[in-house]
Short mmCIF file of C-alpha atoms (C1' of nucleotides) in Angstrom, two decimals:
data_model
loop_
_atom_site.label_atom_id
_atom_site.label_comp_id
_atom_site.label_asym_id
_atom_site.label_seq_id
_atom_site.Cartn_x
_atom_site.Cartn_y
_atom_site.Cartn_z
CA MET A 1 71.32 167.00 55.22
CA GLY A 2 73.43 168.04 52.25
CA ARG A 3 73.86 165.02 50.07
CA ARG A 4 74.52 167.56 47.33
CA HIS A 5 77.83 168.36 48.96
CA LEU A 6 79.29 165.20 47.50
CA ASP A 7 78.96 166.68 44.04
CA HIS A 8 80.97 169.77 44.94
CA PRO A 9 83.53 168.68 47.50
CA ARG A 10 85.63 171.81 47.06
CA SER A 11 82.80 174.10 48.12
CA VAL A 12 81.78 172.15 51.21
CA THR A 13 80.77 174.49 54.01
CA MET A 14 83.00 174.47 57.04
CA PHE A 15 82.92 175.80 60.57
CA ALA A 16 85.85 177.34 62.35
CA LEU A 17 86.50 177.80 66.03
CA VAL A 18 88.41 180.94 66.96
CA ASP A 19 89.88 180.57 70.42
CA CYS A 20 91.96 183.15 72.26
CA ASN A 21 95.24 181.76 73.55
CA ASN A 22 95.49 181.83 77.34
CA PHE A 23 92.91 184.60 77.21
CA TYR A 24 93.06 186.17 80.68
CA ALA A 25 96.85 186.00 80.77
CA SER A 26 96.99 187.52 77.29
CA CYS A 27 94.70 190.38 78.36
CA GLU A 28 96.98 191.17 81.27
CA ARG A 29 99.92 191.27 78.87
CA VAL A 30 98.33 193.61 76.37
CA PHE A 31 98.53 196.42 78.89
CA ASP A 32 101.78 195.38 80.53
CA PRO A 33 104.36 194.38 77.91
CA SER A 34 106.92 193.86 80.64
CA ILE A 35 105.35 190.48 81.39
CA GLU A 36 105.57 189.23 77.80
CA HIS A 37 107.54 185.98 77.43
CA ARG A 38 107.34 185.45 81.15
CA PRO A 39 105.19 183.12 83.25
CA VAL A 40 101.85 184.75 84.15
CA ILE A 41 98.90 183.30 86.02
CA VAL A 42 95.47 184.72 86.76
CA LEU A 43 93.58 183.74 89.88
CA SER A 44 89.95 183.00 90.64
CA ASN A 45 87.85 184.87 93.14
CA ASN A 46 89.46 185.18 96.57
CA ASP A 47 92.75 184.51 94.80
CA GLY A 48 92.02 180.84 95.41
CA CYS A 49 92.72 178.91 92.21
CA VAL A 50 94.66 179.34 89.00
CA VAL A 51 92.18 180.02 86.20
CA ALA A 52 94.55 181.03 83.41
CA ARG A 53 98.21 180.43 82.63
CA SER A 54 100.59 181.71 80.01
CA ASN A 55 102.50 179.02 78.10
CA GLU A 56 105.54 179.70 80.27
CA ALA A 57 103.46 179.08 83.39
CA LYS A 58 102.07 175.86 81.91
CA GLU A 59 105.60 174.69 81.26
CA LEU A 60 106.45 175.18 84.93
CA GLY A 61 103.79 172.58 85.69
CA ILE A 62 101.20 174.92 87.12
CA GLY A 63 97.86 173.20 86.58
CA MET A 64 94.52 174.62 85.52
CA GLY A 65 92.29 175.06 88.54
CA GLN A 66 95.11 174.31 90.92
CA PRO A 67 94.90 175.93 94.37
CA VAL A 68 97.42 178.74 94.66
CA PHE A 69 98.84 177.55 97.95
CA GLN A 70 100.05 174.40 96.19
CA VAL A 71 102.19 176.35 93.73
CA ARG A 72 103.48 179.02 96.10
CA ASP A 73 107.03 177.67 95.78
CA LEU A 74 106.99 177.60 91.98
CA ILE A 75 105.71 181.16 91.93
CA ARG A 76 108.50 182.37 94.14
CA ARG A 77 111.28 180.36 92.50
CA HIS A 78 110.44 181.41 88.95
CA GLY A 79 109.17 184.90 89.59
CA VAL A 80 105.72 184.11 88.21
CA THR A 81 103.56 187.19 87.73
CA VAL A 82 100.30 186.75 89.63
CA ARG A 83 97.10 188.65 88.86
CA SER A 84 93.65 188.59 90.42
CA SER A 85 91.01 188.19 87.72
CA ASN A 86 89.67 191.36 86.19
CA TYR A 87 86.47 190.49 84.35
CA THR A 88 85.63 194.06 83.44
CA LEU A 89 88.81 194.12 81.38
CA TYR A 90 88.34 190.63 79.92
CA ASP A 91 84.74 191.31 78.86
CA ASP A 92 85.81 194.44 77.07
CA MET A 93 88.75 192.76 75.34
CA SER A 94 86.49 189.87 74.33
CA ARG A 95 84.11 192.29 72.66
CA ARG A 96 86.99 193.86 70.72
CA VAL A 97 88.36 190.53 69.56
CA PHE A 98 85.01 189.24 68.30
CA THR A 99 84.02 192.49 66.65
CA THR A 100 87.21 192.10 64.64
CA VAL A 101 86.53 188.43 63.85
CA GLN A 102 83.02 189.27 62.72
CA SER A 103 84.26 191.98 60.39
CA PHE A 104 85.90 189.14 58.44
CA PHE A 105 83.27 186.42 58.96
CA PRO A 106 79.80 187.83 59.69
CA LYS A 107 78.14 184.52 60.55
CA MET A 108 79.44 184.12 64.06
CA GLU A 109 78.34 182.56 67.32
CA SER A 110 79.91 183.96 70.49
CA TYR A 111 80.37 180.76 72.38
CA SER A 112 82.18 181.95 75.48
CA ILE A 113 84.25 184.87 76.67
CA ASP A 114 87.21 183.61 74.64
CA GLU A 115 85.74 181.47 71.86
CA ALA A 116 83.58 181.97 68.81
CA PHE A 117 82.39 179.64 66.08
CA ILE A 118 82.17 181.04 62.58
CA ASP A 119 80.63 179.74 59.38
CA LEU A 120 83.11 179.88 56.51
CA GLU A 121 80.39 179.80 53.88
CA GLY A 122 81.44 181.65 50.77
CA THR A 123 85.11 180.88 51.31
CA HIS A 124 86.54 178.33 48.93
CA LEU A 125 88.11 175.32 50.62
CA ASP A 126 91.50 176.13 49.11
CA ASP A 127 91.38 179.67 50.56
CA MET A 128 90.13 178.88 54.04
CA ILE A 129 93.50 178.60 55.72
CA ASP A 130 94.74 181.83 54.18
CA SER A 131 91.57 183.75 55.05
CA ALA A 132 91.68 182.51 58.61
CA ALA A 133 95.35 183.44 58.86
CA THR A 134 94.61 186.95 57.62
CA MET A 135 91.86 187.38 60.20
CA ARG A 136 94.14 186.01 62.89
CA ARG A 137 96.85 188.56 62.07
CA ALA A 138 94.31 191.39 62.16
CA VAL A 139 93.04 190.34 65.59
CA LEU A 140 96.55 190.25 66.94
CA GLN A 141 97.43 193.60 65.43
CA TRP A 142 94.24 195.41 66.44
CA THR A 143 93.66 193.94 69.90
CA GLY A 144 96.97 192.43 70.94
CA ILE A 145 95.32 189.06 71.59
CA PRO A 146 96.74 185.93 69.92
CA VAL A 147 94.11 183.44 68.72
CA SER A 148 94.14 179.94 67.26
CA VAL A 149 91.78 178.80 64.53
CA GLY A 150 90.54 175.26 63.91
CA ILE A 151 88.54 174.42 60.80
CA GLY A 152 86.27 171.41 60.37
CA SER A 153 82.96 170.38 58.86
CA THR A 154 81.25 170.20 62.29
CA LYS A 155 81.71 172.13 65.51
CA THR A 156 83.25 169.08 67.16
CA LEU A 157 85.77 168.65 64.35
CA ALA A 158 86.56 172.38 64.37
CA LYS A 159 87.22 172.07 68.10
CA ILE A 160 89.61 169.21 67.49
CA ALA A 161 91.36 171.13 64.73
CA ASN A 162 91.75 174.01 67.16
CA HIS A 163 93.22 171.66 69.72
CA MET A 164 95.73 170.52 67.09
CA ALA A 165 96.58 174.11 66.16
CA LYS A 166 97.36 174.87 69.80
CA ARG A 167 99.28 171.65 70.25
CA ASP A 168 101.65 172.64 67.45
CA ARG A 169 103.08 175.73 69.08
CA ALA A 170 105.59 176.44 66.34
CA GLY A 171 102.84 176.12 63.71
CA PRO A 172 100.83 178.81 61.97
CA GLY A 173 97.99 178.89 64.50
CA VAL A 174 95.49 177.68 61.91
CA GLU A 175 94.62 174.03 61.33
CA LEU A 176 92.15 172.45 58.92
CA LEU A 177 90.93 168.95 59.73
CA GLU A 178 89.54 167.07 56.75
CA THR A 179 86.45 165.06 57.60
CA GLY A 180 88.03 161.71 56.71
CA ASP A 181 91.38 162.36 58.37
CA ASP A 182 91.35 159.39 60.72
CA ALA A 183 95.09 159.53 61.33
CA SER A 184 94.69 162.91 63.01
CA LEU A 185 91.74 161.70 65.04
CA ALA A 186 93.85 158.80 66.25
CA SER A 187 96.35 161.29 67.68
CA VAL A 188 93.75 162.97 69.88
CA ASP A 189 92.98 161.69 73.37
CA VAL A 190 89.29 160.88 73.81
CA GLY A 191 89.21 163.17 76.85
CA ASP A 192 90.21 166.09 74.63
CA VAL A 193 87.09 165.73 72.51
CA TRP A 194 84.56 168.52 73.09
CA GLY A 195 81.76 167.11 75.21
CA ILE A 196 83.75 164.29 76.82
CA GLY A 197 84.47 165.13 80.43
CA ARG A 198 86.23 163.23 83.19
CA ARG A 199 83.45 160.79 84.00
CA TRP A 200 82.65 159.85 80.46
CA LYS A 201 86.32 159.51 79.62
CA ARG A 202 86.67 156.96 82.40
CA THR A 203 83.68 155.01 81.10
CA LEU A 204 85.02 155.08 77.55
CA VAL A 205 88.60 154.14 78.36
CA ALA A 206 87.37 151.23 80.47
CA HIS A 207 85.69 150.02 77.31
CA GLY A 208 88.82 150.41 75.19
CA ILE A 209 87.84 153.72 73.61
CA ARG A 210 90.94 155.86 74.01
CA THR A 211 91.13 158.22 71.06
CA ALA A 212 88.84 160.45 69.05
CA LEU A 213 89.04 157.84 66.28
CA ASP A 214 87.92 155.05 68.62
CA LEU A 215 84.99 157.21 69.65
CA LYS A 216 84.08 157.92 66.04
CA ARG A 217 83.88 154.17 65.46
CA ALA A 218 82.00 153.36 68.66
CA ASP A 219 78.73 151.48 68.62
CA ASP A 220 75.75 153.85 68.58
CA GLN A 221 73.54 151.83 70.90
CA TRP A 222 76.32 151.41 73.41
CA ILE A 223 76.98 155.16 73.39
CA LEU A 224 73.31 156.01 73.82
CA GLN A 225 73.13 153.64 76.74
CA ARG A 226 76.32 154.49 78.58
CA LEU A 227 76.54 158.20 77.80
CA ASN A 228 73.35 159.88 76.62
CA SER A 229 71.77 161.49 73.58
CA ILE A 230 74.19 164.42 73.72
CA GLY A 231 77.20 162.13 73.86
CA HIS A 232 75.81 160.38 70.81
CA ARG A 233 75.56 163.65 68.93
CA THR A 234 79.26 164.14 69.61
CA VAL A 235 79.94 160.79 67.94
CA LEU A 236 77.85 161.78 64.93
CA GLU A 237 79.82 165.00 64.64
CA LEU A 238 83.11 163.10 64.64
CA ARG A 239 81.76 161.26 61.60
CA GLY A 240 81.16 164.58 59.88
CA ARG A 241 77.43 164.85 60.47
CA ARG A 242 76.31 168.15 61.92
CA ALA A 243 74.44 167.69 65.18
CA PHE A 244 75.16 171.09 66.74
CA ALA A 245 74.10 174.12 64.74
CA LEU A 246 75.70 177.53 64.63
CA GLU A 247 73.60 179.73 66.91
CA GLU A 248 74.09 183.32 65.91
CA GLU A 249 71.33 184.63 68.17
CA PRO A 250 72.13 183.82 71.77
CA ALA A 251 69.18 182.16 73.46
CA PRO A 252 67.96 184.12 76.48
CA ARG A 253 69.34 182.89 79.78
CA ARG A 254 67.24 180.33 81.60
CA SER A 255 68.80 180.98 84.98
CA ILE A 256 70.86 183.62 86.73
CA VAL A 257 73.14 182.90 89.65
CA ARG A 258 75.18 185.12 91.91
CA SER A 259 77.30 183.33 94.45
CA ARG A 260 80.61 183.56 96.23
CA SER A 261 82.97 181.57 98.32
CA PHE A 262 84.02 183.59 101.32
CA ALA A 263 87.67 184.27 102.06
CA GLY A 264 87.19 183.22 105.67
CA SER A 265 83.94 181.76 106.85
CA ILE A 266 80.60 183.10 108.00
CA GLU A 267 79.22 182.06 111.35
CA THR A 268 76.37 184.41 112.07
CA TRP A 269 73.17 185.23 110.29
CA ASP A 270 73.97 188.92 110.61
CA ALA A 271 77.11 188.37 108.56
CA LEU A 272 75.34 186.31 105.91
CA ALA A 273 72.31 188.52 105.41
CA PRO A 274 74.14 191.42 103.71
CA ALA A 275 75.89 188.97 101.41
CA LEU A 276 72.57 187.41 100.38
CA ALA A 277 71.07 190.85 99.87
CA SER A 278 74.00 191.74 97.66
CA PHE A 279 73.69 188.52 95.61
CA ALA A 280 69.97 189.06 95.11
CA SER A 281 70.50 192.64 94.12
CA ARG A 282 73.27 191.84 91.59
CA ALA A 283 71.22 189.04 90.11
CA ALA A 284 68.22 191.37 89.85
CA GLU A 285 70.34 193.83 87.88
CA LYS A 286 71.14 191.04 85.48
CA LEU A 287 67.44 190.19 85.17
CA ARG A 288 66.63 193.77 84.22
CA ALA A 289 69.56 193.98 81.83
CA GLN A 290 68.06 191.17 79.77
CA GLU A 291 64.47 192.30 80.36
CA THR A 292 63.29 189.25 82.24
CA ALA A 293 61.60 188.62 85.56
CA ALA A 294 62.17 185.70 87.92
CA GLY A 295 59.39 183.28 88.74
CA VAL A 296 61.40 181.17 91.17
CA LEU A 297 64.10 182.13 93.66
CA THR A 298 66.57 179.77 95.31
CA VAL A 299 69.02 180.50 98.10
CA PHE A 300 71.76 178.00 98.86
CA LEU A 301 74.57 177.81 101.36
CA ASN A 302 77.18 175.32 102.42
CA THR A 303 80.08 174.76 104.76
CA ASN A 304 83.63 174.11 103.54
CA TRP A 305 83.65 171.02 101.37
CA PHE A 306 87.40 170.61 101.87
CA ARG A 307 87.19 170.42 105.66
CA PRO A 308 85.90 166.96 106.54
CA ASP A 309 86.97 167.60 110.11
CA GLU A 310 84.36 170.33 110.52
CA PRO A 311 80.61 169.80 110.79
CA ARG A 312 79.06 169.81 107.35
CA TYR A 313 75.79 171.28 106.28
CA ALA A 314 74.45 172.25 102.88
CA ASN A 315 70.95 173.26 102.05
CA GLN A 316 68.86 175.26 99.68
CA ALA A 317 65.46 176.88 99.85
CA THR A 318 63.35 177.50 96.79
CA LEU A 319 60.31 179.67 96.65
CA LYS A 320 57.86 180.39 93.93
CA LEU A 321 57.03 184.04 93.48
CA LEU A 322 53.32 184.73 93.19
CA THR A 323 54.10 187.34 90.57
CA PRO A 324 57.34 187.07 88.61
CA THR A 325 59.41 190.16 89.29
CA ASN A 326 62.78 191.83 88.81
CA ASP A 327 62.26 194.39 91.54
CA THR A 328 65.29 194.51 93.81
CA PRO A 329 63.63 195.19 97.18
CA THR A 330 61.10 192.41 96.59
CA LEU A 331 63.74 189.90 95.57
CA VAL A 332 66.06 190.88 98.42
CA ARG A 333 63.23 190.43 100.91
CA HIS A 334 62.44 186.96 99.56
CA ALA A 335 66.10 185.97 99.47
CA LEU A 336 66.52 186.91 103.12
CA GLN A 337 63.37 185.05 104.03
CA ALA A 338 64.53 181.91 102.19
CA GLY A 339 68.02 182.20 103.65
CA ARG A 340 66.69 182.58 107.18
CA HIS A 341 64.70 179.42 106.65
CA ILE A 342 67.76 177.24 106.01
CA TRP A 343 70.18 179.07 108.29
CA ARG A 344 71.58 176.97 111.14
CA ASP A 345 73.73 178.25 113.97
CA GLY A 346 76.91 176.39 114.82
CA PHE A 347 78.34 175.96 111.32
CA ARG A 348 81.12 177.76 109.50
CA PHE A 349 79.69 178.67 106.11
CA LYS A 350 82.06 178.96 103.17
CA LYS A 351 79.80 179.64 100.23
CA ALA A 352 76.35 180.99 99.53
CA GLY A 353 74.37 182.22 96.58
CA VAL A 354 71.08 183.25 95.04
CA ARG A 355 69.63 181.74 91.88
CA PHE A 356 66.70 182.95 89.78
CA THR A 357 64.90 180.53 87.47
CA ALA A 358 61.59 180.30 85.62
CA LEU A 359 62.62 183.50 83.89
CA GLN A 360 60.13 185.22 81.68
CA PRO A 361 60.02 188.33 79.54
CA HIS A 362 59.44 191.57 81.37
CA ARG A 363 59.29 194.83 79.50
CA PRO A 364 59.82 197.84 81.69
CA VAL A 365 56.95 200.29 81.38
CA GLN A 366 58.41 203.60 80.28
CA MET A 367 57.11 207.09 80.98
CA HIS A 368 53.61 206.22 82.01
CA LEU A 369 51.34 209.23 82.35
CA PHE A 370 50.28 208.47 85.89
CA ASP A 371 52.02 206.81 88.75
CA ALA A 372 48.93 204.87 89.62
CA LEU A 373 50.55 201.46 89.48
CA ASP A 374 53.26 200.55 91.93
CA HIS A 375 55.11 198.41 89.47
CA ASP A 376 55.51 201.30 87.07
CA ARG A 377 57.14 203.30 89.78
CA SER A 378 59.29 200.35 90.72
CA ASP A 379 60.40 199.85 87.12
CA ARG A 380 61.51 203.44 86.84
CA ALA A 381 63.29 203.39 90.17
CA MET A 382 65.16 200.29 89.08
CA GLN A 383 66.09 201.85 85.76
CA THR A 384 67.48 204.88 87.51
CA MET A 385 69.43 202.72 89.91
CA ASP A 386 70.90 200.61 87.12
CA ARG A 387 71.80 203.68 85.12
CA ILE A 388 73.64 205.30 87.98
CA ASN A 389 75.47 202.10 88.83
CA ARG A 390 76.45 201.74 85.20
CA THR A 391 77.90 205.21 84.85
CA MET A 392 79.41 205.61 88.28
CA GLY A 393 80.85 202.14 88.68
CA ALA A 394 79.26 199.15 90.32
CA ASP A 395 77.40 199.52 93.56
CA MET A 396 77.09 203.27 93.93
CA ILE A 397 73.52 202.65 94.88
CA ARG A 398 72.15 199.52 96.34
CA SER A 399 69.43 198.19 98.43
CA GLY A 400 69.79 199.30 102.04
CA SER A 401 70.11 195.79 103.44
CA ALA A 402 72.98 194.98 101.11
CA GLY A 403 75.25 197.19 103.21
CA LEU A 404 78.80 196.39 102.31
CA GLY A 405 77.69 193.21 100.58
CA THR A 406 80.64 190.92 100.15
CA ALA A 407 83.25 193.67 100.24
CA GLY A 408 84.70 192.65 103.56
CA ILE A 409 84.57 188.90 103.05
CA THR A 410 86.19 188.32 99.69
CA ARG A 411 89.84 188.70 98.86
CA ARG A 412 91.61 190.31 95.91
CA ARG A 413 95.26 191.14 96.35
CA HIS A 414 96.72 191.19 92.86
CA GLY A 415 94.35 193.37 90.93
CA SER A 416 95.28 195.00 87.66
CA PRO A 417 93.52 198.23 86.66
CA ARG A 418 90.38 198.26 84.50
CA TYR A 419 92.46 199.82 81.74
CA THR A 420 89.82 200.05 79.08
CA THR A 421 86.67 201.03 80.94
CA ARG A 422 87.69 203.51 83.62
CA TRP A 423 89.18 206.88 82.84
CA ASP A 424 91.02 207.03 86.12
CA GLU A 425 92.69 203.68 85.53
CA LEU A 426 93.93 204.23 81.99
CA VAL A 427 97.31 202.86 81.15
CA GLU A 428 100.00 205.50 81.06
CA ALA A 429 101.75 205.48 77.72
CA HIS A 430 105.43 206.23 77.71
CA ALA A 431 106.94 207.24 74.41
CA ASN A 432 110.11 205.33 75.10
CA ARG A 433 108.32 202.05 75.78
CA GLY A 434 109.04 201.19 72.20
CA LYS A 435 106.03 199.21 70.99
CA SER A 436 103.87 201.00 68.49
"C1'" DT B 1 95.79 178.83 106.89
"C1'" DC B 2 94.80 179.03 101.78
"C1'" DT B 3 90.62 175.01 97.05
"C1'" DG B 4 86.11 179.82 91.39
"C1'" DG B 5 81.80 181.20 89.25
"C1'" DG B 6 78.16 180.85 85.90
"C1'" DG B 7 75.85 178.28 82.79
"C1'" DT B 8 73.30 174.14 79.83
"C1'" DC B 9 70.96 169.77 79.08
"C1'" DC B 10 69.44 164.91 80.15
"C1'" DT B 11 67.41 161.30 82.90
"C1'" DA B 12 65.07 158.86 86.46
"C1'" DG B 13 61.60 158.81 89.64
"C1'" DG B 14 57.62 160.49 92.15
"C1'" DA B 15 53.10 162.82 92.24
"C1'" DC B 16 49.02 163.28 90.14
"C1'" DC B 17 45.35 162.68 86.79
"C1'" DC B 18 42.30 160.17 83.69
"C1'" DT C 1 38.44 143.51 97.57
"C1'" DC C 2 41.25 143.42 93.63
"C1'" DT C 3 43.55 145.31 89.72
"C1'" DG C 4 46.08 149.00 85.00
"C1'" DG C 5 48.20 151.75 81.76
"C1'" DG C 6 49.47 156.02 79.99
"C1'" DG C 7 50.26 160.81 80.10
"C1'" DT C 8 52.17 165.15 82.14
"C1'" DC C 9 54.65 167.84 85.22
"C1'" DC C 10 58.13 168.65 88.48
"C1'" DT C 11 62.43 167.94 90.88
"C1'" DA C 12 66.91 166.24 92.11
"C1'" DG C 13 71.04 164.69 90.65
"C1'" DG C 14 74.53 164.18 87.46
"C1'" DA C 15 76.88 164.93 83.35
"C1'" DC C 16 79.00 168.52 80.44
"C1'" DC C 17 80.96 173.37 79.00
"C1'" DC C 18 83.95 177.76 79.64
#
DNA sequence: TCTGGGGTCCTAGGACCC
DNA sequence: TCTGGGGTCCTAGGACCC
């Protein structure tokens, strides 16, 4: 790679990570200014765990992923605003944010719902911070979402710079980490390095590697042995060598999962079957949306992991489909068959799901002259079904056996409206609200 | 009482074949 | 009866990410 760069250090190419601050909480605030500057948390499915927190909520000591029942007191004492998660809204806001980012920096990789990497090629090193700051202001102004920007010569360093930008709350929200800035690396906990999770952190700390700088200086062979080849790439990136490329074109999904934990528990096959049918049918929609077909189907179910006092059972059944398909009735039938196979009476099931793998391209056959082939007819029926569900809202039409699906067995008590995607749930604007 | 959901990749080990 | 090595493919489990 670019030895030439040494000759022109001021035009070195850099990556930046744009990361939305407390994304879900920020989305909730955009449409409800009354909760600005106040503690806000967003909950996972079934209102079980905290999946997003405003800074004020973080300061109260509410942890990421913490079960809600453990922070009930804090919520009450400090009047924390609680919202069930609203992914329709977050997806739409995400699209708006990154469309804006891309209008400034066209080479962009959407990395997750709230993060994107960009390539700052063409921007002079001296101008990078200013350009990023300009983009940041535009995003805030046009979408209402605050973002932080970290700049570095590799994705891993850009991630660390972003971490530093967030750490410095009074700062400008943009941080540039020079490749040789070891003092900064020494200030970053090794567990905060992108790619180092809980287990690896434990291994590293036990070996005296506590900071990002220690990791940068670690022995390559030792890393390869005790972590793996990916962990080693992280080390290379800390040294300024690019090991993870910017991927502008998202690779097609290799698997699709639809699963849920149930608010209570499921004790009869008759209660599980509609849930499985619903999972299979939602996953099939996803298959068709990306024009793939599943070659392998897996159904899994398990009892409550957190109840050691109850009988435990977890199992999964995998079946290979003779012909890869994305046809809902076929997939539902197979899912029920696989589920029946691993079903056992006498357990209280807490979670189940359907997974499709061995995905392969499947182009729907459009407007064939004759209806001779069943799969043509099936393709068109599926297209119609997807179209109606898309326009009318999810689940207007679904496979007969899906019935109510998971409607009666999941919980959602703090929902906010789908402000941006449903006419009947639009925010009401009041002229005297004051913000323009 | 109440504990998320959806992904990726790597590695080791077994089955099977030549 | 005894004895081999190397390759591929698949799967399960474990690590990581948001």
